[in-house]
Tab-separated table of C-alpha atoms in Angstrom:
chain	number	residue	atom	x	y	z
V	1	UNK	CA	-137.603	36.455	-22.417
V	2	UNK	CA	-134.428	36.200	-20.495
V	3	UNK	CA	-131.621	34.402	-21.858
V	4	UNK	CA	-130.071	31.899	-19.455
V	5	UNK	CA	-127.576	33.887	-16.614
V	6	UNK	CA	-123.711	34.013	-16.689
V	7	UNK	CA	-123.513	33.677	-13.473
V	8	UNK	CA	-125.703	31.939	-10.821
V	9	UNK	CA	-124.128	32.666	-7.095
V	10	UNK	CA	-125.191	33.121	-3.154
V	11	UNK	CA	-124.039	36.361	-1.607
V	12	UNK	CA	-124.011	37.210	2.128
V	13	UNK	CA	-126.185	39.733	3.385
V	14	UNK	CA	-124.513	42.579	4.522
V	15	UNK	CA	-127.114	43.183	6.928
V	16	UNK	CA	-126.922	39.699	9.012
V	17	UNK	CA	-125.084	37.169	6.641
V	18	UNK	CA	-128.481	35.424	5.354
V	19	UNK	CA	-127.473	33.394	2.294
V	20	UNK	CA	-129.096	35.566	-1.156
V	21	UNK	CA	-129.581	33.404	-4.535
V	22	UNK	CA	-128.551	35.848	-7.696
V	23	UNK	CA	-128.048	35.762	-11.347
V	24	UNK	CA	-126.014	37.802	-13.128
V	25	UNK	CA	-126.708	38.374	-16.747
V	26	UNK	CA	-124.304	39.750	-19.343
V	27	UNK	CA	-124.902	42.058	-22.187
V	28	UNK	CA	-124.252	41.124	-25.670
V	29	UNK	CA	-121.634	43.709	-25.583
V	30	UNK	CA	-119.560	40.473	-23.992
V	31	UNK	CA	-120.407	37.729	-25.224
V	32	UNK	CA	-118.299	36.317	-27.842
V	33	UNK	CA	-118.823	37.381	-31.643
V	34	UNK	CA	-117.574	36.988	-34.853
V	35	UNK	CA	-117.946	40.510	-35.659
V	36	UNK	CA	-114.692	42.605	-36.075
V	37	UNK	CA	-116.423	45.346	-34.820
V	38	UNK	CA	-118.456	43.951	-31.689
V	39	UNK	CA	-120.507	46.508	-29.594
V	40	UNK	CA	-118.532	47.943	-26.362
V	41	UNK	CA	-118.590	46.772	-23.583
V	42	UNK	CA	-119.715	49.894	-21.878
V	43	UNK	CA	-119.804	49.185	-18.064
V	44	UNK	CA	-123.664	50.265	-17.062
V	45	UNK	CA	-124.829	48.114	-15.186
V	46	UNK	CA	-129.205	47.104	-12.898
V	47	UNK	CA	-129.957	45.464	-10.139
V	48	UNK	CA	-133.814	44.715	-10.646
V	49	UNK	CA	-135.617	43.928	-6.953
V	50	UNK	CA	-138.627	41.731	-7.262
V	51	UNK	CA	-142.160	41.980	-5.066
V	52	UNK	CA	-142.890	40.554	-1.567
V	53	UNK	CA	-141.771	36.886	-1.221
V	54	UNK	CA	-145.221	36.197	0.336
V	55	UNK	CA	-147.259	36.861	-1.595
V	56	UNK	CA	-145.019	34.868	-4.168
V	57	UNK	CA	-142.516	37.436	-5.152
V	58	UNK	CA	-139.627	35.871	-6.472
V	59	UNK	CA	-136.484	36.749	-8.963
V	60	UNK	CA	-138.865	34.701	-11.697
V	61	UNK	CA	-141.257	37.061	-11.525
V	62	UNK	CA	-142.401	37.670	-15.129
V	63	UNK	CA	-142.417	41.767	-14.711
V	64	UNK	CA	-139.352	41.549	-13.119
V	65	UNK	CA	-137.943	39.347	-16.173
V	66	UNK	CA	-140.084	42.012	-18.250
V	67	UNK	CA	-137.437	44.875	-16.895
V	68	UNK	CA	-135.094	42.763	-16.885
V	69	UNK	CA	-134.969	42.367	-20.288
V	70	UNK	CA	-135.366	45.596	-21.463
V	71	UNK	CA	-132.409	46.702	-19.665
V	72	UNK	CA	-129.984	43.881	-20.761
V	73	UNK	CA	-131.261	45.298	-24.573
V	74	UNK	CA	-130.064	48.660	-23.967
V	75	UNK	CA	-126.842	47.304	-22.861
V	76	UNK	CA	-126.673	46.885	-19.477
V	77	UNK	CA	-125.506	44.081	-17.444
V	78	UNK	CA	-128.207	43.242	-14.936
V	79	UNK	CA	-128.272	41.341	-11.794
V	80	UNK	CA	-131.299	39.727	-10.236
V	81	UNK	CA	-131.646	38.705	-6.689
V	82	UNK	CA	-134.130	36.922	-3.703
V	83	UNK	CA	-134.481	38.989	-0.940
V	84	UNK	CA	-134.239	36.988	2.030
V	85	UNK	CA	-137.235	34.167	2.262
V	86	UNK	CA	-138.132	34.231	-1.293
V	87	UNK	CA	-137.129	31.305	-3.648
V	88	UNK	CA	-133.432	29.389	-2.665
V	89	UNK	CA	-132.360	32.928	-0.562
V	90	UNK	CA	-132.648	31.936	3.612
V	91	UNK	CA	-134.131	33.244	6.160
V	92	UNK	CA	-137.685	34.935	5.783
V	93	UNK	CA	-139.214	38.272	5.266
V	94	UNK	CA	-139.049	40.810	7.854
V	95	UNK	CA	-141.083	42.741	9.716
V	96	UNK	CA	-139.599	46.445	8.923
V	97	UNK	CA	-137.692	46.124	5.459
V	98	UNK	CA	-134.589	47.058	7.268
V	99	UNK	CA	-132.755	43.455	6.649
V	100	UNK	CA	-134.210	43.839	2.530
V	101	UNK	CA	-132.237	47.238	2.592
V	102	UNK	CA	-129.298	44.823	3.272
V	103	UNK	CA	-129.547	42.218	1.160
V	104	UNK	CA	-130.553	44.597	-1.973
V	105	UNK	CA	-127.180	46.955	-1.109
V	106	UNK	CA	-125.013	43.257	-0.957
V	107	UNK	CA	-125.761	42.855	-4.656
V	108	UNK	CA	-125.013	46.763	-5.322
V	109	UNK	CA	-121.683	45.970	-3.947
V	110	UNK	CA	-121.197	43.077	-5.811
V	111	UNK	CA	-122.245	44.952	-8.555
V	112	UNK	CA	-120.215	47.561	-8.439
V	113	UNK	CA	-116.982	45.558	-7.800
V	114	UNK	CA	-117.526	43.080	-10.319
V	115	UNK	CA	-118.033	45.642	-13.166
V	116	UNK	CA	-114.967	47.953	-11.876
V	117	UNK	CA	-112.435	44.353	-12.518
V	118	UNK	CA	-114.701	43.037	-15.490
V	119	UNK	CA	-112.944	43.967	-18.491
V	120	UNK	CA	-111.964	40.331	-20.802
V	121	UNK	CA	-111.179	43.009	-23.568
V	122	UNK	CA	-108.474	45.146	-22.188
V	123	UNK	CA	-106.142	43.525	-24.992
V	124	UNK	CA	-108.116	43.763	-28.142
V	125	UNK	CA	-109.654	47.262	-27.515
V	126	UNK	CA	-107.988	50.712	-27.561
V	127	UNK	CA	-108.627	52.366	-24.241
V	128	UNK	CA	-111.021	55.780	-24.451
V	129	UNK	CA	-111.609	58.095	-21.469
V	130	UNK	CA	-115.049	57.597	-20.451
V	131	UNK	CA	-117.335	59.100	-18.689
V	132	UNK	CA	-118.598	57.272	-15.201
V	133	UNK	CA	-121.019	54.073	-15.921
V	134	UNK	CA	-123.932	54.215	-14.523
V	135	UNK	CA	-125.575	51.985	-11.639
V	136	UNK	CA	-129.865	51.850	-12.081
V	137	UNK	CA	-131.262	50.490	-9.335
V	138	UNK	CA	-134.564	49.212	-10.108
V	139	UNK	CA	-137.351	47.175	-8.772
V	140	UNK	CA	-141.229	46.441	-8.828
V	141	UNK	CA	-143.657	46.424	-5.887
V	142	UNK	CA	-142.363	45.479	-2.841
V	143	UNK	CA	-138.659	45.919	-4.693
V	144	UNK	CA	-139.848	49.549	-5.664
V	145	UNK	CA	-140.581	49.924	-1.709
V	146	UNK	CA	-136.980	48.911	-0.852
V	147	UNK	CA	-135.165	51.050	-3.622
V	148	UNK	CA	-137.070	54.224	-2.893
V	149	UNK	CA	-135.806	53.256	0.569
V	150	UNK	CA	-132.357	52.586	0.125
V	151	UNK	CA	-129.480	55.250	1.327
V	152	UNK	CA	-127.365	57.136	-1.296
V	153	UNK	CA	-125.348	54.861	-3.159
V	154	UNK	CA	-122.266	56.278	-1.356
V	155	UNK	CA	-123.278	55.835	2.106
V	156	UNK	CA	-123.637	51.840	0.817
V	157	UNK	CA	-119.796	51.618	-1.066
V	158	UNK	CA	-118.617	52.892	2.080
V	159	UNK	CA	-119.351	49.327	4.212
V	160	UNK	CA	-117.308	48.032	1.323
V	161	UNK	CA	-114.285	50.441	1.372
V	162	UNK	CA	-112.318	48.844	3.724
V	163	UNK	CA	-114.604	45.705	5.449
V	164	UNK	CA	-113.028	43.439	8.380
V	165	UNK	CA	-111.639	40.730	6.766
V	166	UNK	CA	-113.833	38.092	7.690
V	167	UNK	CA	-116.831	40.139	6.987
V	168	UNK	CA	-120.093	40.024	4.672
V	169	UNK	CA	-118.594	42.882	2.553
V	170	UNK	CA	-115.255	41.260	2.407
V	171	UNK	CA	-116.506	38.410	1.368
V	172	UNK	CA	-118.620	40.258	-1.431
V	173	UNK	CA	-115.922	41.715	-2.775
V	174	UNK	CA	-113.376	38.932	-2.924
V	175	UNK	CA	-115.713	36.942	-4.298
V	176	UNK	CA	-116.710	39.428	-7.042
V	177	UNK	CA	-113.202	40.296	-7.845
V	178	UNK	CA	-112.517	36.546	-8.518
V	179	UNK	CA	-114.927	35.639	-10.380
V	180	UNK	CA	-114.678	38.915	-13.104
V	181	UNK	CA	-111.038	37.567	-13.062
V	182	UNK	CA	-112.808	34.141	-14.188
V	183	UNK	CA	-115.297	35.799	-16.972
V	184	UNK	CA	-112.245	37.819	-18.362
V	185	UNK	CA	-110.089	34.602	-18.630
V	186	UNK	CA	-113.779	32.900	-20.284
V	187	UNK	CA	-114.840	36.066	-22.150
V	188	UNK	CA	-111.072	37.492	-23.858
V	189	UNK	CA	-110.414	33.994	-24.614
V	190	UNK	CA	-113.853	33.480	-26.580
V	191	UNK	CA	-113.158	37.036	-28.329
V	192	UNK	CA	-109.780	36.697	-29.660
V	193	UNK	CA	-110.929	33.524	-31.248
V	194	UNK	CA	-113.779	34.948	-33.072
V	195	UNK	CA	-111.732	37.818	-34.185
V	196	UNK	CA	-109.127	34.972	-35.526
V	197	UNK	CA	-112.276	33.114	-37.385
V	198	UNK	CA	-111.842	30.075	-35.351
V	199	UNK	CA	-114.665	28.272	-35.515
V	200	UNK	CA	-117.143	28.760	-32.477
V	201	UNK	CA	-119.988	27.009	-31.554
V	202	UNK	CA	-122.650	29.064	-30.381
V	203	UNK	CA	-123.033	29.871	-26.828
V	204	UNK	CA	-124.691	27.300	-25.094
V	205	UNK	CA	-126.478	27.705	-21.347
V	206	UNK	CA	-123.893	25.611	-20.137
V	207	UNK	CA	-121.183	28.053	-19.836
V	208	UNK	CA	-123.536	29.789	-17.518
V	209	UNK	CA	-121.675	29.267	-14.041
V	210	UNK	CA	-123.063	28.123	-10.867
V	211	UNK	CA	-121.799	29.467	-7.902
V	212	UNK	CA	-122.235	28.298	-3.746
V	213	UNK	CA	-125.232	27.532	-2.942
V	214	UNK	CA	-127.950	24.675	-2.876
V	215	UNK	CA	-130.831	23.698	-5.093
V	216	UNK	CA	-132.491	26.765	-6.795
V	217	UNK	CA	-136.027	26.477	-8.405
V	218	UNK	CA	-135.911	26.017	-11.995
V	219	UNK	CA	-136.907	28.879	-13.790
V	220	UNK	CA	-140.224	29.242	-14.847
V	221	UNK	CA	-139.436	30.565	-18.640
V	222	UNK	CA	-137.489	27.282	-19.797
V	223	UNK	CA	-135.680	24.044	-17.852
V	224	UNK	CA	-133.272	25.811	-17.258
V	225	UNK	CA	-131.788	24.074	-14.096
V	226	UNK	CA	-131.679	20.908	-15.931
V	227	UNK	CA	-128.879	22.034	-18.355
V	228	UNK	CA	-127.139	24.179	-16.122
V	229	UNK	CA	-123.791	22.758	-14.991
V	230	UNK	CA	-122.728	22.419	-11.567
V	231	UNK	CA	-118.927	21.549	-10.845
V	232	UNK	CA	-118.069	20.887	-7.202
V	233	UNK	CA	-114.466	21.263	-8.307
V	234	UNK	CA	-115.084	24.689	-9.708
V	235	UNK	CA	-116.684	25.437	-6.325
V	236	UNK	CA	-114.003	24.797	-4.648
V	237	UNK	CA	-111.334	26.708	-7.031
V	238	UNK	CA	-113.569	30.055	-6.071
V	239	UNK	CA	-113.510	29.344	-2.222
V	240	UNK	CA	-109.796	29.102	-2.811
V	241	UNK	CA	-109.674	31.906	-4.737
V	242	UNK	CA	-111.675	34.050	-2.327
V	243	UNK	CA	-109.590	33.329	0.672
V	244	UNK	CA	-106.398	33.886	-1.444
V	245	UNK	CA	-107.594	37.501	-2.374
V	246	UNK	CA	-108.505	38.162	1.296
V	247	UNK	CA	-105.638	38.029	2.177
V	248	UNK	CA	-103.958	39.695	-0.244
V	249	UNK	CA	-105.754	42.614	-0.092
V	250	UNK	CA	-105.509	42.990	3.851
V	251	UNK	CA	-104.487	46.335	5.069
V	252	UNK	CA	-103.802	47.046	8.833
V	253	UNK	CA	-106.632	49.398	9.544
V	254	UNK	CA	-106.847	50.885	13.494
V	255	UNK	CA	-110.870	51.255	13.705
V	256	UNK	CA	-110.845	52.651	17.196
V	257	UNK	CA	-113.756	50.100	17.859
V	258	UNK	CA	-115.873	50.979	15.496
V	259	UNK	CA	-117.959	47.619	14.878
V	260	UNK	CA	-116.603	45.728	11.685
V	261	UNK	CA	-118.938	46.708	8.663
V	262	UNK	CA	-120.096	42.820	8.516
V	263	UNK	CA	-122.146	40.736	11.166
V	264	UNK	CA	-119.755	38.820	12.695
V	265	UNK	CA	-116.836	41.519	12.741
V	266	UNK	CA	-114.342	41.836	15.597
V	267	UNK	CA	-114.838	45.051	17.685
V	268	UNK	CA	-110.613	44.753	19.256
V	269	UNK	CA	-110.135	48.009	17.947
V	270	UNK	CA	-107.673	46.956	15.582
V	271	UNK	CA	-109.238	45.112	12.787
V	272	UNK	CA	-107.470	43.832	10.025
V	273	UNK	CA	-109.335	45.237	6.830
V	274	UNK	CA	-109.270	44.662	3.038
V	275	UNK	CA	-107.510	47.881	1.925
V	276	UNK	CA	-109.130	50.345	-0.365
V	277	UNK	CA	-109.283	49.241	-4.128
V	278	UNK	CA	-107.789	52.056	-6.015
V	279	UNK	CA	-109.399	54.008	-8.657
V	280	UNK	CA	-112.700	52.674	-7.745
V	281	UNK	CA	-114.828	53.001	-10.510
V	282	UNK	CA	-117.610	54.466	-8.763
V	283	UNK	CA	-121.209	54.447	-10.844
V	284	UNK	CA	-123.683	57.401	-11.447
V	285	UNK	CA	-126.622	55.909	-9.507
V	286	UNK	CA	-130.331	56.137	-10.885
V	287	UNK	CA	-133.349	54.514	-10.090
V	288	UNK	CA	-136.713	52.998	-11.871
V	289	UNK	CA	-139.135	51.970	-9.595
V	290	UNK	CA	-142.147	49.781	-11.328
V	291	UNK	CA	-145.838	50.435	-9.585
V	292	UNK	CA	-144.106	51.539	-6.194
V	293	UNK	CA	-146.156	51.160	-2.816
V	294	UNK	CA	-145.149	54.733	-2.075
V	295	UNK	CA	-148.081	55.726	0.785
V	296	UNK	CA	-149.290	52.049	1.214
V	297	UNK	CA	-150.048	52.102	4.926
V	298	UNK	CA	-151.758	48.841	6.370
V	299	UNK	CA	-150.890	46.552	8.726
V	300	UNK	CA	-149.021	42.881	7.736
V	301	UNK	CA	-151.426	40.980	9.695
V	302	UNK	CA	-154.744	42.391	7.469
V	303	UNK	CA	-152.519	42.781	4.089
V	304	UNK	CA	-149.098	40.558	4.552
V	305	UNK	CA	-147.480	43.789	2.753
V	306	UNK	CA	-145.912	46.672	4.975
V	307	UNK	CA	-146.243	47.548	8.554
V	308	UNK	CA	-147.708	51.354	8.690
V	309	UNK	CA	-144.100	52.687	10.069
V	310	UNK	CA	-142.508	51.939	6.376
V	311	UNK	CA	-144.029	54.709	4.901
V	312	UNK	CA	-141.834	57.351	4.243
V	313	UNK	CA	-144.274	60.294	4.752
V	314	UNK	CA	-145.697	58.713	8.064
V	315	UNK	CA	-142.306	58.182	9.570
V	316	UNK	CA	-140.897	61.513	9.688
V	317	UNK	CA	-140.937	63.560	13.172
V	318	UNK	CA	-142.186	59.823	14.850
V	319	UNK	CA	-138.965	59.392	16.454
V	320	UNK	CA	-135.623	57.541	14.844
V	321	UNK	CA	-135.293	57.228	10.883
V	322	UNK	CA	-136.300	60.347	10.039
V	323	UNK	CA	-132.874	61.957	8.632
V	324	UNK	CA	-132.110	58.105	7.007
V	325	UNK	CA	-136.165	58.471	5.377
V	326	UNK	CA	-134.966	62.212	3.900
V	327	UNK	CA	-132.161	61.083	2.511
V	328	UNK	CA	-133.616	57.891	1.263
V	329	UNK	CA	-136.021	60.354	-0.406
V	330	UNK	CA	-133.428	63.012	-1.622
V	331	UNK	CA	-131.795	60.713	-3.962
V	332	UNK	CA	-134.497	60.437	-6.088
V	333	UNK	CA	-134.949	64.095	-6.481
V	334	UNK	CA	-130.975	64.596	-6.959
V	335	UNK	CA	-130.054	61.769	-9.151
V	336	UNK	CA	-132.234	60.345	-12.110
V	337	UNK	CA	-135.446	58.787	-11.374
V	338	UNK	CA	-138.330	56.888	-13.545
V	339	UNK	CA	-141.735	56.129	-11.225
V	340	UNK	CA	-144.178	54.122	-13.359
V	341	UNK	CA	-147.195	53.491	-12.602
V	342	UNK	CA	-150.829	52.706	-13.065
V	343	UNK	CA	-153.825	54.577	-13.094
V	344	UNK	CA	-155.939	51.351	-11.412
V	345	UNK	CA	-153.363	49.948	-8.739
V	346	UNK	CA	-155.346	48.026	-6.521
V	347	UNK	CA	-152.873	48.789	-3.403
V	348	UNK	CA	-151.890	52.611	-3.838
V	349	UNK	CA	-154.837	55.127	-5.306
V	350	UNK	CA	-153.835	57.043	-8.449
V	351	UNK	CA	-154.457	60.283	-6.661
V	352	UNK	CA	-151.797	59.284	-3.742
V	353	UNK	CA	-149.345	58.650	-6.398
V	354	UNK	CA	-149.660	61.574	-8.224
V	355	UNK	CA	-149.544	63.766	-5.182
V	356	UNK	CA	-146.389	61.665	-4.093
V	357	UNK	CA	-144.609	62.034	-7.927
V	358	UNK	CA	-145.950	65.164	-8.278
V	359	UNK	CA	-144.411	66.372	-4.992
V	360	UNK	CA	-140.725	65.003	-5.913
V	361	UNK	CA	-141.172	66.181	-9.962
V	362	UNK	CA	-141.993	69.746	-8.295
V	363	UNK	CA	-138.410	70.577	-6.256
V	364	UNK	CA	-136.389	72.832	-7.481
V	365	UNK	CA	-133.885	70.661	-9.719
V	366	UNK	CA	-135.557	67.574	-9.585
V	367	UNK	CA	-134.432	65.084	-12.071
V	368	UNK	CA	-137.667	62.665	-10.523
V	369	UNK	CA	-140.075	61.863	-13.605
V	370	UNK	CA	-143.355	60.082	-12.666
V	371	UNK	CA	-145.071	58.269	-15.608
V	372	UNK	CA	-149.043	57.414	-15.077
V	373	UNK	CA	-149.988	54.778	-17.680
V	374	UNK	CA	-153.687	55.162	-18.039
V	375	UNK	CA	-155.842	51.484	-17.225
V	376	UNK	CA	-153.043	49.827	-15.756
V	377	UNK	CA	-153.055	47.998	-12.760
V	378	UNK	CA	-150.029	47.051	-10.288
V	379	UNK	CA	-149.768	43.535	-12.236
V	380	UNK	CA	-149.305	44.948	-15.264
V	381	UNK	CA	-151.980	42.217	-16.829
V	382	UNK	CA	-154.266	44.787	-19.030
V	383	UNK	CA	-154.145	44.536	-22.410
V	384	UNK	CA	-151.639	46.608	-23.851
V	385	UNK	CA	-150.306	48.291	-20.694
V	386	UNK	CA	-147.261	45.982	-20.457
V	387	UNK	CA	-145.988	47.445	-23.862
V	388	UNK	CA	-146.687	51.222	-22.563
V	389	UNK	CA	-144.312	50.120	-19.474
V	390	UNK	CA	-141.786	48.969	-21.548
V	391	UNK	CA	-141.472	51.805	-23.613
V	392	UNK	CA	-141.106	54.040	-21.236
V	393	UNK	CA	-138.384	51.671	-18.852
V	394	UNK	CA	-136.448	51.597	-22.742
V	395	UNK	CA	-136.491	54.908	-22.741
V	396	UNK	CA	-135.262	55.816	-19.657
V	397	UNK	CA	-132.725	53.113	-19.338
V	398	UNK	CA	-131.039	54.179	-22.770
V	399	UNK	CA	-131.506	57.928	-22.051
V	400	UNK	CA	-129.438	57.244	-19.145
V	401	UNK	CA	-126.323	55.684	-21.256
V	402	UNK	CA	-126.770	57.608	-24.106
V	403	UNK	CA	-126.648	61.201	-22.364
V	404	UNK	CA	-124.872	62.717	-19.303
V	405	UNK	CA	-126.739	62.018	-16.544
């Protein structure tokens, strides 16, 4: 289903520094070819969020692997993630979904960094203006819950604009800057050889790379762990690497003490920070959220799924989140949005999510789109409903990068 990641890392949590376990998987737009005329490497790039750790939710999950997929086909490069207590990731799941919110904006960031210094072509490919990638945020159950409930995409860049130096988000994007520096050493050296008809072997899963981290469940599609390599020397080049970029990107930054954007920052008033990248390549952001728990109110103790104040509906006018909830809720109506769902979910009724889509579809300039596959249920197991999902994720994924959005 999924072909082994190029990349295999542990980010910091911007929320609280909890360790994360990610993959990053690359498009065949960079992965080396003998073509002369290889696809482009276009820049769009998904995060896909998986369901509630536990109940078993995990980055393996197969509908998660499912979207996964379907994305990296239409040319994206996607990264995968545990939220904090699910698989290798530490720390357990919370209480509110506030710390998730975290954790699932650390790998936007990295995201967004990574792509903006990946480019292992910049020699063999005549530069065209372009229009701005775009960034889908996407995820299924409990991840649905957590995208829908994420803030605008530029309310997250900003903790990574200019972080304290020794923070989560400093850390993020040192380490994503180093190791796109990395893939375009790997990646522009692979490419200029096929265009020179040297002779290649074909890629194997051990030039996926392992990054930080412990041991990390195998995953469930093939052995993968098994054949993965692990170089403790490598390792170590990336720390190095990481602390170098620190702190050559420092900038003297007076915060008037404003708390550091990371956990641990120092409040002196007079932080040293990681100074602005320039030209950010800043994403279009969309979203695809797979059977969301939109309206799901019951209590974790009866359910183990979402304490009644996470609904978005029920927490407006109770006092604190409301303006973060609209806004949450806004972007889905301003910037391009795919709901899909089924007809049968055991945990939301059909007519709740209709209302809900319906409600979003029906402002004025809504780009929302709700899709009700009929006989489905939230797993997705029916027969034939996993091919209806599919088709429509394909189609909104590559109507994204094949159109202004």
């Amino acid at each position: 289903m999924l072909p082994e990641p190029a990349l295999t890392l542990t980010l910091p949590s911007i929320h609280d520094a909890t360790v994360l376990d990610c993959r990053i998987y690359h498009p065949a737009s960079l992965l080396s070819t003998t073509s002369h005329h290889p696809p482009p490497w276009s820049r769009h790039a998904a995060v896909v969020a998986h369901p509630y750790a536990p109940m078993g939710g995990s980055y393996d999950d197969p509908i998660v692997e499912t979207v996964a997929a379907q994305l990296l086909r239409k040319g994206y490069l996607v990264g995968t993630f545990n939220f904090r207590g699910a698989g290798a990731s530490a720390g357990s799941t919370s209480w509110t979904g506030r710390p998730e919110r975290g954790d699932f904006g650390s790998v936007v960031g990295f995201l967004v960094y990574y792509v903006h210094h990946l480019d292992p072509f910049a020699d063999m490919e005549e530069r065209q203006p372009r229009e701005a990638p775009v960034l889908l945020m996407a995820g299924y159950s409990y991840g649905a819950m957590v995208a829908t409930q994420l803030p605008p995409l530029g309310d997250i860049l900003q903790r990574f604009e200019a972080p304290a130096a020794g923070s989560e988000a400093a850390q993020i994007r040192a380490r994503a800057e180093e190791l796109a520096r990395q893939q375009n050493a790997i990646l522009g050296s692979a490419r200029a050889a096929a265009l020179e008809h040297r002779s290649l072997q074909p890629r194997s899963p051990r030039t996926g790379v392992r990054v930080g981290g412990g041991d990390v469940s195998p995953r469930r599609s093939h052995d993968s762990w098994g054949r993965r390599s692990f170089s403790l020397e490598a390792e170590e080049k990336i720390r190095r690497g990481v602390s170098e970029l620190i702190e050559k990107t420092k900038g003297r930054h007076g915060h008037s003490g404003r708390k550091a954007s990371g956990h641990h920052g120092r409040e002196d008033g007079a932080e040293e920070a990681l100074a602005p990248v320039r030209e950010l390549m800043v994403p279009r952001a969309a979203y695809l959220l797979i059977s969301p728990l939109q309206g799901f109110i019951t209590h974790l103790a009866t359910m183990s799924l979402l304490p009644s104040s996470l609904s978005l509906r029920g927490s407006r006018g109770g006092g604190g989140g409301g303006g973060e909830d609209e806004a949450a809720e806004a972007k889905l109506v301003r910037r391009p949005t795919l709901a899909v769902y089924g007809d049968r979910d055991v945990f939301v009724g059909a007519g709740k999510l209709r209302a809900w889509a319906g409600r979003l579809q029906g402002q004025r300039g809504s780009r929302f789109e709700g899709c009700e596959v009929r006989s489905a249920g939230h797993f997705w197991a029916e027969e034939g409903v996993l091919g209806r999902m599919e088709r429509a994720v394909a189609e909104f994924a590559g109507g994204l990068v094949g159109e202004g959005v």
